[in-house]
Short mmCIF file of C-alpha atoms (C1' of nucleotides) in Angstrom, two decimals:
data_model
loop_
_atom_site.label_atom_id
_atom_site.label_comp_id
_atom_site.label_asym_id
_atom_site.label_seq_id
_atom_site.Cartn_x
_atom_site.Cartn_y
_atom_site.Cartn_z
CA MET Q 210 -4.28 23.32 -9.52
CA ASN Q 211 -5.55 23.95 -5.72
CA ASN Q 212 -5.37 21.34 -3.23
CA GLN Q 213 -7.92 22.25 -0.96
CA ASN Q 214 -10.76 22.34 -3.39
CA ASP Q 215 -9.49 18.87 -4.79
CA PHE Q 216 -9.68 17.47 -1.57
CA ASN Q 217 -13.08 19.11 -0.95
CA LYS Q 218 -14.41 17.41 -4.05
CA ILE Q 219 -13.15 13.96 -3.22
CA LEU Q 220 -14.65 14.07 -0.23
CA LYS Q 221 -18.08 15.46 -1.57
CA GLU Q 222 -18.47 12.79 -3.84
CA LYS Q 223 -18.35 10.36 -1.34
CA GLY Q 224 -20.99 12.16 0.24
CA TYR Q 225 -18.77 13.45 3.36
CA LYS Q 226 -17.98 16.70 4.50
CA PHE Q 227 -15.38 19.04 4.28
CA THR Q 228 -13.75 19.76 7.96
CA SER Q 229 -10.18 21.19 8.54
CA GLN Q 230 -9.52 18.15 10.91
CA ARG Q 231 -9.78 16.11 7.92
CA LYS Q 232 -7.57 18.46 5.72
CA HIS Q 233 -4.97 18.70 8.48
CA VAL Q 234 -4.63 14.82 9.07
CA PHE Q 235 -4.48 14.38 4.87
CA ASP Q 236 -1.67 17.07 4.48
CA VAL Q 237 0.31 15.58 7.41
CA VAL Q 238 0.48 12.05 5.81
CA VAL Q 239 1.10 14.10 2.34
CA GLU Q 240 3.73 16.23 3.21
CA ASN Q 241 5.38 13.12 5.04
CA ASP Q 242 5.40 10.73 2.11
CA GLY Q 243 8.06 7.90 2.37
CA LYS Q 244 7.63 8.40 6.38
CA HIS Q 245 5.36 5.52 7.11
CA LEU Q 246 3.99 7.37 10.08
CA ASN Q 247 1.95 6.00 12.38
CA SER Q 248 -1.55 7.21 13.78
CA GLN Q 249 0.35 8.79 17.08
CA GLU Q 250 2.88 10.40 15.15
CA ILE Q 251 0.08 11.73 12.79
CA TYR Q 252 -1.77 13.00 15.43
CA GLU Q 253 1.45 14.59 16.82
CA LEU Q 254 2.12 16.54 14.13
CA VAL Q 255 -1.43 17.47 13.26
CA ARG Q 256 -1.61 18.87 16.72
CA LYS Q 257 1.16 21.27 15.83
CA LYS Q 258 -1.09 23.12 13.74
CA TYR Q 259 -4.28 22.45 15.13
CA PRO Q 260 -4.07 22.00 18.87
CA GLU Q 261 -7.39 21.43 19.77
CA ILE Q 262 -7.73 18.18 17.30
CA GLY Q 263 -8.56 14.90 19.24
CA VAL Q 264 -6.78 11.62 19.05
CA ALA Q 265 -10.49 9.85 17.94
CA THR Q 266 -10.78 12.42 15.30
CA VAL Q 267 -7.27 11.22 13.93
CA TYR Q 268 -8.35 7.75 13.79
CA ARG Q 269 -11.66 8.20 12.22
CA THR Q 270 -10.06 10.33 9.62
CA LEU Q 271 -7.48 8.00 8.86
CA ALA Q 272 -9.66 4.90 8.27
CA LEU Q 273 -11.92 7.18 6.07
CA LEU Q 274 -8.96 8.15 4.00
CA GLU Q 275 -7.90 4.63 3.64
CA GLU Q 276 -11.39 3.55 2.73
CA MET Q 277 -11.65 6.35 0.33
CA GLY Q 278 -8.76 4.87 -1.10
CA LEU Q 279 -6.65 8.15 -0.71
CA ILE Q 280 -4.08 6.43 1.84
CA TYR Q 281 -2.94 3.19 2.58
CA GLY Q 282 -1.98 1.20 5.59
CA VAL Q 283 0.68 -0.82 5.80
CA ASP Q 284 1.70 -2.90 8.97
CA PHE Q 285 5.41 -3.56 9.66
CA GLU Q 286 4.57 -5.81 12.43
CA ASP Q 287 6.37 -3.22 14.59
CA GLY Q 288 2.87 -2.90 16.65
CA PHE Q 289 1.75 0.20 15.00
CA ARG Q 290 -0.35 0.75 11.97
CA ARG Q 291 1.52 2.95 9.47
CA TYR Q 292 0.23 5.08 6.71
CA GLU Q 293 1.60 6.34 3.13
CA ILE Q 294 -0.51 7.96 0.69
CA ALA Q 295 -1.79 5.92 -2.36
CA LYS Q 296 -0.52 6.68 -5.87
CA ASN Q 297 -3.15 6.01 -8.10
CA GLU Q 298 -0.73 5.34 -11.01
CA GLU Q 299 0.41 2.38 -9.07
CA GLU Q 300 -1.66 -0.73 -10.11
CA HIS Q 301 -0.22 -2.60 -7.56
CA ARG Q 302 1.35 -0.83 -4.61
CA HIS Q 303 4.89 -0.92 -4.04
CA HIS Q 304 6.91 -3.08 -2.10
CA HIS Q 305 9.32 -2.37 0.93
CA LEU Q 306 13.24 -3.05 1.98
CA ILE Q 307 13.30 -3.46 5.65
CA CYS Q 308 16.63 -3.32 6.89
CA LEU Q 309 17.07 -6.12 9.98
CA GLU Q 310 19.96 -3.90 11.45
CA CYS Q 311 19.04 -0.27 11.47
CA GLY Q 312 14.98 -1.16 10.62
CA SER Q 313 15.33 1.82 7.79
CA ILE Q 314 12.51 1.09 5.32
CA LYS Q 315 13.01 1.83 1.77
CA GLU Q 316 10.60 1.85 -1.06
CA MET Q 317 11.06 -0.20 -4.52
CA GLU Q 318 8.72 0.56 -7.15
CA GLU Q 319 9.32 -2.16 -9.54
CA ASP Q 320 6.40 -4.91 -10.11
CA LEU Q 321 8.38 -8.02 -9.71
CA LEU Q 322 5.10 -10.57 -9.43
CA GLY Q 323 2.93 -9.61 -12.18
CA THR Q 324 4.22 -12.24 -14.58
CA ILE Q 325 3.74 -14.72 -11.59
CA GLU Q 326 -0.05 -14.48 -10.97
CA GLU Q 327 -1.29 -16.40 -13.98
CA ARG Q 328 0.67 -19.29 -12.89
CA ILE Q 329 -0.58 -18.79 -9.32
CA TYR Q 330 -4.51 -19.14 -10.66
CA GLN Q 331 -2.83 -22.17 -12.80
CA ASN Q 332 -1.21 -24.16 -9.57
CA ASN Q 333 -3.52 -23.02 -6.73
CA GLN Q 334 -6.70 -21.71 -8.37
CA PHE Q 335 -6.79 -18.53 -6.67
CA LYS Q 336 -7.27 -15.30 -8.70
CA VAL Q 337 -4.95 -12.51 -7.17
CA ILE Q 338 -6.07 -9.33 -7.15
CA ASN Q 339 -3.24 -7.79 -5.13
CA HIS Q 340 0.39 -8.83 -3.56
CA ARG Q 341 2.32 -7.54 -0.94
CA VAL Q 342 5.71 -7.95 -0.62
CA LYS Q 343 8.20 -7.16 2.11
CA PHE Q 344 12.27 -8.29 1.69
CA TYR Q 345 14.12 -8.05 5.00
CA GLY Q 346 17.97 -7.99 4.92
CA TYR Q 347 20.83 -5.21 5.02
CA CYS Q 348 20.68 -1.99 3.65
CA GLU Q 349 23.58 -0.30 1.90
CA ASN Q 350 24.65 1.82 5.01
CA CYS Q 351 24.77 -1.01 7.44
CA ILE Q 352 26.34 -3.45 4.77
CA THR Q 353 29.26 -0.85 4.71
CA LYS Q 354 29.14 -0.48 8.56
CA MET Q 355 29.21 -4.11 9.34
CA ASN Q 356 31.48 -4.98 6.41
CA ILE Q 357 29.83 -7.96 5.31
CA LYS Q 358 29.48 -9.24 1.56
CA MET D 130 12.42 -40.51 17.94
CA ASN D 131 10.82 -39.03 20.89
CA ASN D 132 8.90 -35.92 20.57
CA GLN D 133 9.31 -35.30 24.18
CA ASN D 134 13.32 -35.96 24.51
CA ASP D 135 13.60 -34.09 21.06
CA PHE D 136 12.08 -30.87 22.57
CA ASN D 137 13.68 -31.15 26.37
CA LYS D 138 17.26 -31.45 24.25
CA ILE D 139 16.44 -28.32 22.00
CA LEU D 140 15.70 -26.25 25.39
CA LYS D 141 18.31 -27.50 27.18
CA GLU D 142 20.97 -26.51 24.29
CA LYS D 143 19.69 -22.90 24.60
CA GLY D 144 19.92 -23.24 28.26
CA TYR D 145 16.15 -23.03 29.11
CA LYS D 146 14.40 -25.89 31.12
CA PHE D 147 11.76 -28.02 30.12
CA THR D 148 8.38 -27.52 31.96
CA SER D 149 5.05 -29.22 30.83
CA GLN D 150 3.48 -25.88 30.22
CA ARG D 151 5.89 -25.22 27.30
CA LYS D 152 5.76 -28.61 25.92
CA HIS D 153 1.80 -28.23 26.10
CA VAL D 154 1.97 -24.93 23.94
CA PHE D 155 4.60 -26.22 21.59
CA ASP D 156 2.18 -29.38 20.73
CA VAL D 157 -1.13 -27.45 20.62
CA VAL D 158 1.26 -25.34 17.66
CA VAL D 159 2.07 -28.38 15.77
CA GLU D 160 -0.97 -30.13 16.30
CA ASN D 161 -2.82 -27.43 14.65
CA ASP D 162 0.06 -26.76 11.57
CA GLY D 163 -1.71 -24.99 8.68
CA LYS D 164 -4.33 -23.30 10.79
CA HIS D 165 -2.43 -20.13 11.84
CA LEU D 166 -3.50 -19.67 15.20
CA ASN D 167 -3.46 -16.60 17.31
CA SER D 168 -1.97 -16.34 21.01
CA GLN D 169 -5.74 -16.32 22.52
CA GLU D 170 -6.72 -19.60 20.46
CA ILE D 171 -3.80 -21.42 21.78
CA TYR D 172 -4.37 -20.48 25.18
CA GLU D 173 -7.73 -21.94 24.81
CA LEU D 174 -6.09 -25.04 23.43
CA VAL D 175 -3.47 -25.57 26.08
CA ARG D 176 -6.13 -24.91 28.91
CA LYS D 177 -7.91 -28.03 28.11
CA LYS D 178 -5.32 -30.09 28.72
CA TYR D 179 -3.64 -27.95 31.12
CA PRO D 180 -6.51 -25.97 32.82
CA GLU D 181 -3.98 -24.05 35.41
CA ILE D 182 -1.76 -22.56 32.93
CA GLY D 183 -1.95 -18.51 32.88
CA VAL D 184 -2.15 -16.23 29.69
CA ALA D 185 1.30 -14.67 30.33
CA THR D 186 3.19 -18.39 30.30
CA VAL D 187 1.73 -18.62 26.48
CA TYR D 188 2.78 -15.50 25.75
CA ARG D 189 5.89 -15.80 27.21
CA THR D 190 6.32 -19.43 25.82
CA LEU D 191 5.68 -18.44 21.97
CA ALA D 192 8.13 -15.77 22.00
CA LEU D 193 10.49 -17.73 23.46
CA LEU D 194 9.44 -20.66 20.66
CA GLU D 195 9.69 -17.91 18.18
CA GLU D 196 13.15 -16.49 18.96
CA MET D 197 14.11 -20.40 19.07
CA GLY D 198 13.39 -20.36 15.80
CA LEU D 199 10.70 -23.58 16.38
CA ILE D 200 7.68 -21.35 15.19
CA TYR D 201 7.06 -18.17 13.21
CA GLY D 202 4.73 -15.36 14.06
CA VAL D 203 2.75 -14.27 11.00
CA ASP D 204 0.70 -10.95 10.55
CA PHE D 205 -2.29 -10.98 8.75
CA GLU D 206 -3.39 -7.51 10.00
CA ASP D 207 -6.42 -8.73 11.38
CA GLY D 208 -5.03 -7.28 14.92
CA PHE D 209 -3.82 -10.49 16.11
CA ARG D 210 0.03 -12.38 16.16
CA ARG D 211 -0.63 -15.81 14.47
CA TYR D 212 1.42 -19.08 14.76
CA GLU D 213 2.96 -21.48 12.47
CA ILE D 214 5.57 -24.21 13.04
CA ALA D 215 8.90 -23.45 11.33
CA LYS D 216 10.20 -26.27 8.97
CA ASN D 217 13.42 -26.18 8.81
CA GLU D 218 13.70 -27.33 4.95
CA GLU D 219 12.24 -24.02 4.29
CA GLU D 220 15.34 -21.71 3.60
CA HIS D 221 12.40 -19.10 2.65
CA ARG D 222 9.27 -19.13 4.12
CA HIS D 223 6.28 -20.02 2.41
CA HIS D 224 3.64 -17.90 1.41
CA HIS D 225 -0.15 -17.35 1.65
CA LEU D 226 -2.76 -16.56 -0.51
CA ILE D 227 -5.64 -14.65 1.26
CA CYS D 228 -8.96 -14.33 0.06
CA LEU D 229 -10.81 -11.34 0.47
CA GLU D 230 -14.22 -13.00 0.43
CA CYS D 231 -14.22 -15.55 2.99
CA GLY D 232 -10.88 -14.96 4.68
CA SER D 233 -9.30 -18.39 4.14
CA ILE D 234 -5.57 -18.72 4.28
CA LYS D 235 -3.90 -20.95 1.91
CA GLU D 236 -0.16 -21.64 1.82
CA MET D 237 1.80 -21.92 -0.99
CA GLU D 238 5.17 -23.68 -1.02
CA GLU D 239 7.05 -22.20 -4.13
CA ASP D 240 9.68 -19.81 -3.93
CA LEU D 241 9.05 -17.21 -6.13
CA LEU D 242 12.03 -14.59 -5.61
CA GLY D 243 14.95 -16.40 -4.97
CA THR D 244 16.25 -15.52 -8.70
CA ILE D 245 14.91 -11.74 -7.82
CA GLU D 246 17.17 -11.30 -5.01
CA GLU D 247 20.35 -10.60 -6.99
CA ARG D 248 18.63 -8.19 -9.09
CA ILE D 249 17.62 -6.25 -6.23
CA TYR D 250 20.94 -5.89 -4.93
CA GLN D 251 22.23 -4.30 -7.99
CA ASN D 252 19.31 -2.04 -8.16
CA ASN D 253 19.00 -0.99 -4.29
CA GLN D 254 22.11 -1.91 -2.75
CA PHE D 255 20.28 -4.17 -0.38
CA LYS D 256 20.84 -7.32 0.45
CA VAL D 257 18.25 -9.85 0.87
CA ILE D 258 17.91 -12.28 3.54
CA ASN D 259 14.51 -13.01 3.76
CA HIS D 260 11.03 -11.90 2.35
CA ARG D 261 7.51 -12.37 2.77
CA VAL D 262 4.73 -12.39 0.31
CA LYS D 263 1.04 -12.03 0.68
CA PHE D 264 -1.57 -12.58 -2.26
CA TYR D 265 -4.92 -10.98 -1.93
CA GLY D 266 -7.43 -12.14 -3.93
CA TYR D 267 -10.33 -15.09 -4.20
CA CYS D 268 -10.13 -18.67 -3.34
CA GLU D 269 -11.27 -21.27 -5.62
CA ASN D 270 -14.52 -21.75 -3.51
CA CYS D 271 -15.37 -18.18 -3.62
CA ILE D 272 -14.81 -17.84 -7.31
CA THR D 273 -17.36 -20.12 -7.53
CA LYS D 274 -19.85 -19.18 -5.57
CA MET D 275 -19.47 -15.32 -6.73
CA ASN D 276 -19.51 -16.56 -10.27
CA ILE D 277 -16.62 -14.46 -11.33
CA LYS D 278 -13.89 -15.16 -14.20
"C1'" DC S 198 18.95 -25.50 47.06
"C1'" DT S 199 19.03 -22.08 43.65
"C1'" DC S 200 17.43 -19.81 40.13
"C1'" DC S 201 14.19 -20.28 36.30
"C1'" DA S 202 9.61 -20.34 35.32
"C1'" DT S 203 4.92 -19.62 36.75
"C1'" DG S 204 0.09 -17.44 37.87
"C1'" DC S 205 -2.21 -13.85 39.28
"C1'" DA S 206 -3.67 -9.53 38.67
"C1'" DA S 207 -2.47 -4.97 37.47
"C1'" DA S 208 -0.35 -2.13 33.87
"C1'" DC S 209 0.33 -0.71 28.91
"C1'" DA S 210 -0.46 0.83 24.48
"C1'" DC S 211 -3.08 1.26 20.72
"C1'" DT S 212 -7.31 2.00 19.26
"C1'" DT S 213 -12.62 2.31 19.53
"C1'" DT S 214 -16.92 3.94 21.17
"C1'" DG S 215 -20.64 6.54 23.56
"C1'" DC S 216 -22.40 11.13 24.37
"C1'" DA S 217 -23.38 15.57 24.44
"C1'" DA S 218 -21.44 19.87 21.95
"C1'" DT S 219 -20.36 22.05 17.28
"C1'" DC S 220 -20.11 22.85 12.49
"C1'" DC S 221 -20.73 22.04 7.48
"C1'" DG S 222 -23.70 22.80 3.83
"C1'" DC L 11 -31.85 24.28 10.67
"C1'" DG L 12 -30.69 18.97 10.49
"C1'" DG L 13 -27.64 15.70 10.41
"C1'" DA L 14 -22.85 14.66 9.94
"C1'" DT L 15 -18.42 15.49 12.60
"C1'" DT L 16 -15.65 16.73 16.84
"C1'" DG L 17 -13.55 16.30 21.33
"C1'" DC L 18 -13.73 14.34 25.64
"C1'" DA L 19 -13.22 10.47 28.53
"C1'" DA L 20 -14.00 5.88 29.20
"C1'" DA L 21 -14.13 1.13 27.66
"C1'" DG L 22 -11.55 -2.25 24.45
"C1'" DT L 23 -8.34 -5.41 23.12
"C1'" DG L 24 -4.52 -7.86 22.74
"C1'" DT L 25 -0.03 -8.09 25.35
"C1'" DT L 26 3.47 -7.24 28.79
"C1'" DT L 27 5.49 -6.91 33.67
"C1'" DG L 28 6.00 -7.20 38.57
"C1'" DC L 29 6.10 -9.90 42.44
"C1'" DA L 30 5.70 -13.95 45.42
"C1'" DT L 31 5.24 -18.89 44.89
"C1'" DG L 32 6.64 -23.23 43.06
"C1'" DG L 33 9.38 -26.40 40.50
"C1'" DA L 34 13.57 -28.01 37.23
"C1'" DG L 35 18.27 -29.48 37.39
#
DNA sequence: CTCCATGCAAACACTTTGCAATCCG
DNA sequence: CGGATTGCAAAGTGTTTGCATGGAG
């Protein structure tokens, strides 16, 4: 299966044009799966392969890809909008374990809250469509280093 | 119990001075419990009672109050940092039900994940200290209006 | 009286927008 | 070709900082 053609096809389906700028931006996000790059970092990486690209194009493309559902924007409250690829097998987005000591971010695949959503509807008359969970604490490395329980 | 003296005392304990600017900022956050005001909104409200105050003071004070644990900053990914009062009875922060239709934000007090944290430690070697959950979906009003299930 | 805290304006950092030039289809 | 897309620079937005003045303790 050919990536370029796949990407091309998805764009066309939505009535958008294929450009190498868009391909390069998408590639960088895909190639850095799990790194939660922010827009500036993506811009820098794309520039290595395509130096003429402008910041505005990167921002516009990221918004486009997010709207198309190919990537997700995540906010770790550090002042940057960060992006990760959308894996369409996920019904709900995965969750993040954020280390308070070193700032590392680990992904966790379990769907914790699926069973709880019905209860929320009963108790709060609120129909849950998606949820987002962030856990703050200490990662394996820092637990060892800090010698805490 | 006298609010002004309480607030004064907490500041002194941490080695900070009592000023009427600080009191006014804190008061506005307390008086608007549940409204998740952003910094600009807080600035506007404080100015009604204390017109000479500057934006910088509001930002500095909000950071100070957060650091002291009197208020929490929350990020609803709308480009603003929003604040809510910290209720120290809460072991974990409460969670938010965010309506995708009208944008309303409702608070939910249940602690959903307390029991799950041990499992996370087993599975991921990650020691959870706190967690933050946001549910996206449709609120009671919008469900009625939109006539969805 | 001594610093801490304030107000002001300028500086910042990230993102968005306007517009002419360019390129895809 | 014609309209979507791009690059550039300028404008926006929310927030932070430098510094002289002011006020709490």
